[in-house]
Short mmCIF file of C-alpha atoms and ligand atoms in Angstrom, two decimals:
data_model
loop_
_atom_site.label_atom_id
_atom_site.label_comp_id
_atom_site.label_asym_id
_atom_site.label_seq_id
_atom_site.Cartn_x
_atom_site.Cartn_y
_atom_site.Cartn_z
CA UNK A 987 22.04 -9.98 -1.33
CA UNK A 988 19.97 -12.56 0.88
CA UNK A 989 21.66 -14.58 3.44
CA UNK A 990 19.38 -16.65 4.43
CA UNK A 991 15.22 -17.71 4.45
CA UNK A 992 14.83 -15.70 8.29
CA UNK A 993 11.51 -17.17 8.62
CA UNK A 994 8.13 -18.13 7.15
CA UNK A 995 5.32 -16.40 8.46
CA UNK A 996 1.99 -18.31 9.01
CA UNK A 997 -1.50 -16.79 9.31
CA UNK A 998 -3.27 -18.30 12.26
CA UNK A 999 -6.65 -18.10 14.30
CA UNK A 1000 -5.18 -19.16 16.81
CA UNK A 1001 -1.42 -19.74 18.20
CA UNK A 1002 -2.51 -21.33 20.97
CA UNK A 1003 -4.39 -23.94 18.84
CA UNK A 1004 -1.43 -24.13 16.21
CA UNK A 1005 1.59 -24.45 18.93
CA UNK A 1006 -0.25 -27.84 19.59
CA UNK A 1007 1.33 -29.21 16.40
CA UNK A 1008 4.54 -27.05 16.13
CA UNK A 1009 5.83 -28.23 19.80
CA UNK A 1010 4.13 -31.37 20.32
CA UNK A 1011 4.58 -33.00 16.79
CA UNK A 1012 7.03 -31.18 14.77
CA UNK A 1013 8.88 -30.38 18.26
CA UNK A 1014 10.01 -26.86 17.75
CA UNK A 1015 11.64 -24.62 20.52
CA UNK A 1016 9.22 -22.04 20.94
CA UNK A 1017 11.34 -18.70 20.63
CA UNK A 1018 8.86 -16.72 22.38
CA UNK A 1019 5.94 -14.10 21.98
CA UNK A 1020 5.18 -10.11 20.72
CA UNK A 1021 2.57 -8.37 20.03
CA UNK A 1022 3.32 -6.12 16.84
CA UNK A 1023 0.67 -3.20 17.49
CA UNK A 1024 1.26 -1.25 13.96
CA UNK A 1025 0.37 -5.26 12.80
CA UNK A 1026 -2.46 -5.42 15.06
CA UNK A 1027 -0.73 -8.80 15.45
CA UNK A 1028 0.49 -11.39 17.86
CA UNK A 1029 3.05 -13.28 16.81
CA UNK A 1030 5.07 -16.36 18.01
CA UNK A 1031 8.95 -17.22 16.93
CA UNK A 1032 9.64 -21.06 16.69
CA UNK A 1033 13.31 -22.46 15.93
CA UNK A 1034 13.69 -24.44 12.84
CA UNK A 1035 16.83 -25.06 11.89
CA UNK A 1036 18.43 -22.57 10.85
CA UNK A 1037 15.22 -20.50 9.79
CA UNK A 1038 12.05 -19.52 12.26
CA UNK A 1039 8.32 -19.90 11.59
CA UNK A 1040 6.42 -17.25 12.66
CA UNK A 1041 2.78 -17.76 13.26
CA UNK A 1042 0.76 -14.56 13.00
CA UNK A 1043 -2.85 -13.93 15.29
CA UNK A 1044 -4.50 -11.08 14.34
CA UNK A 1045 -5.49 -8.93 17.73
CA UNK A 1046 -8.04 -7.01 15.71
CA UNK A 1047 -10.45 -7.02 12.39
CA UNK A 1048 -9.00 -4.55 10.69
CA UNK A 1049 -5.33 -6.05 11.07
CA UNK A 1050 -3.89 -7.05 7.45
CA UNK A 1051 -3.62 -10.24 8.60
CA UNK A 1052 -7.09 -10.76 9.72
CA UNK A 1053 -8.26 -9.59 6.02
CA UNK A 1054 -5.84 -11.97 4.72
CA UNK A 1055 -7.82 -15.03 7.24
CA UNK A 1056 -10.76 -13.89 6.10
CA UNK A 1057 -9.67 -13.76 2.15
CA UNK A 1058 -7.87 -17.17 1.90
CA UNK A 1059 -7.96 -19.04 5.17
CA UNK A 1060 -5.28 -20.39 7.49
CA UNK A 1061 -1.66 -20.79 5.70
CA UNK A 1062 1.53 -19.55 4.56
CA UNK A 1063 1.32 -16.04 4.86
CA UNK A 1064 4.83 -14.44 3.92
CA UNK A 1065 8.47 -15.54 3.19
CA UNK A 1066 11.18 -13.49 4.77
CA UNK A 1067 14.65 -13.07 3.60
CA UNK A 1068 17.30 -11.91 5.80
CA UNK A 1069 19.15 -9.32 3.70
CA UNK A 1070 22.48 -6.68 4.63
CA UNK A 1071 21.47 -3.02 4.45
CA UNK A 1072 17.69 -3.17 4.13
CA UNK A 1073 17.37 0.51 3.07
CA UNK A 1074 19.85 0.18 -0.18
CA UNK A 1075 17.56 -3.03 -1.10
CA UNK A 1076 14.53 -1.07 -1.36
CA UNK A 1077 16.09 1.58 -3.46
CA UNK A 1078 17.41 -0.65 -6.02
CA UNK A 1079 14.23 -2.10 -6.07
CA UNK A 1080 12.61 1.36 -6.76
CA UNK A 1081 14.92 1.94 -8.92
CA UNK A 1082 13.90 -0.76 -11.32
CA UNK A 1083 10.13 -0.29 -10.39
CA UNK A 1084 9.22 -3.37 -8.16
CA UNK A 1085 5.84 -3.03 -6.57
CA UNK A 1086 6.54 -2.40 -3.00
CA UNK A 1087 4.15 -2.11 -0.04
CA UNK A 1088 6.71 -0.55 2.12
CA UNK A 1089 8.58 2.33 0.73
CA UNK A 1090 10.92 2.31 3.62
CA UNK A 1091 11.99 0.09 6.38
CA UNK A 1092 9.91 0.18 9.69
CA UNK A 1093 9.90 -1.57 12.99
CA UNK A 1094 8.85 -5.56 12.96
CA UNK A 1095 8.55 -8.37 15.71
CA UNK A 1096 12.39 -9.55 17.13
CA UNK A 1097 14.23 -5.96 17.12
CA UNK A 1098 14.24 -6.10 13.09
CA UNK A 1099 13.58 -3.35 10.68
CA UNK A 1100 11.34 -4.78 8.05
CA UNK A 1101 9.42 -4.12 4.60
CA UNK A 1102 7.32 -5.92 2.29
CA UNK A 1103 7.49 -6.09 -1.35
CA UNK A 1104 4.01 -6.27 -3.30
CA UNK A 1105 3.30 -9.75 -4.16
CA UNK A 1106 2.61 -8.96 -7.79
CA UNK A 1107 6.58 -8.67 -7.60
CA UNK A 1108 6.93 -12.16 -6.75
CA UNK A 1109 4.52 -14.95 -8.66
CA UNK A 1110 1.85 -14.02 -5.63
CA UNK A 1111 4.07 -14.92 -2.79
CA UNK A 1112 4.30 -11.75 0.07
CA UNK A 1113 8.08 -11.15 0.27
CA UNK A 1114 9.28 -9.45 3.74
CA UNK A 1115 12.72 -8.06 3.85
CA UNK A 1116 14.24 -8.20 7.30
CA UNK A 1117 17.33 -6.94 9.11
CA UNK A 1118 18.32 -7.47 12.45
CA UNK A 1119 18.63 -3.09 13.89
CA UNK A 1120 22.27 -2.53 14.50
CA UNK A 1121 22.97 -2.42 17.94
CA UNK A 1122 20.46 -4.89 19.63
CA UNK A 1123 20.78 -8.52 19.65
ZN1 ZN B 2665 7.56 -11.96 9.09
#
């Protein structure tokens, strides 16, 4: 059902400040940059391997992100599995009553449809679901 870790995401103050040590130390690609406005997020793509870390800035207070800063500090934020057929995922999930955040898939940074599962579903860790939308690249 997952084919892969698609990224980690990482809550940040700052990207600027964080790139320092994800391209000059660690020597990641940088992927590039979005701004995820239903987020009230920036976010930043790096290429690790065969997975991504994606560092997350909150643009505004009342971003989810920001609250999660705020909450715990700067760290791992989310882990995001690359799955096949995002919507039939969910349901199955419903089905057997998973706590879900998203109900349904919706639009997420890098042309993917996305949707978190509750973290009570999980041991505490934020799950993301991601697929890459048919027809873009
Ligand atoms: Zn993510």
């Amino acid at each position: 059902m997952v084919n892969k870790v698609d990224h980690i995401g990482i809550a940040v103050h700052s990207i600027e400040k964080a790139l320092t040590f994800y391209i000059d130390i660690l020597k990641l690609d940088l992927l590039g940059y979005e701004e995820v406005t239903t987020q009230r997020v920036k976010v930043a793509f790096l290429h690790a391997g065969n997975t991504k870390i994606e560092l997350l800035e909150p643009t505004s207070e009342d971003s989810p992100v920001a609250k999660f800063l705020v909450k715990k500090g700067e760290g791992i934020h989310h882990i995001a599995f690359g799955v096949e057929n995002i919507e039939s995922r969910l349901q199955e999930m419903r089905e057997v009553g998973l706590p879900l955040i998203d109900e349904k898939p919706r639009d997420g940074a890098a042309a993917m449809s996305i949707a978190f599962l509750h973290p009570k579903a999980a041991n505490n860790v934020l799950i993301e679901l991601c697929e890459k939308k048919r027809g873009e690249s």
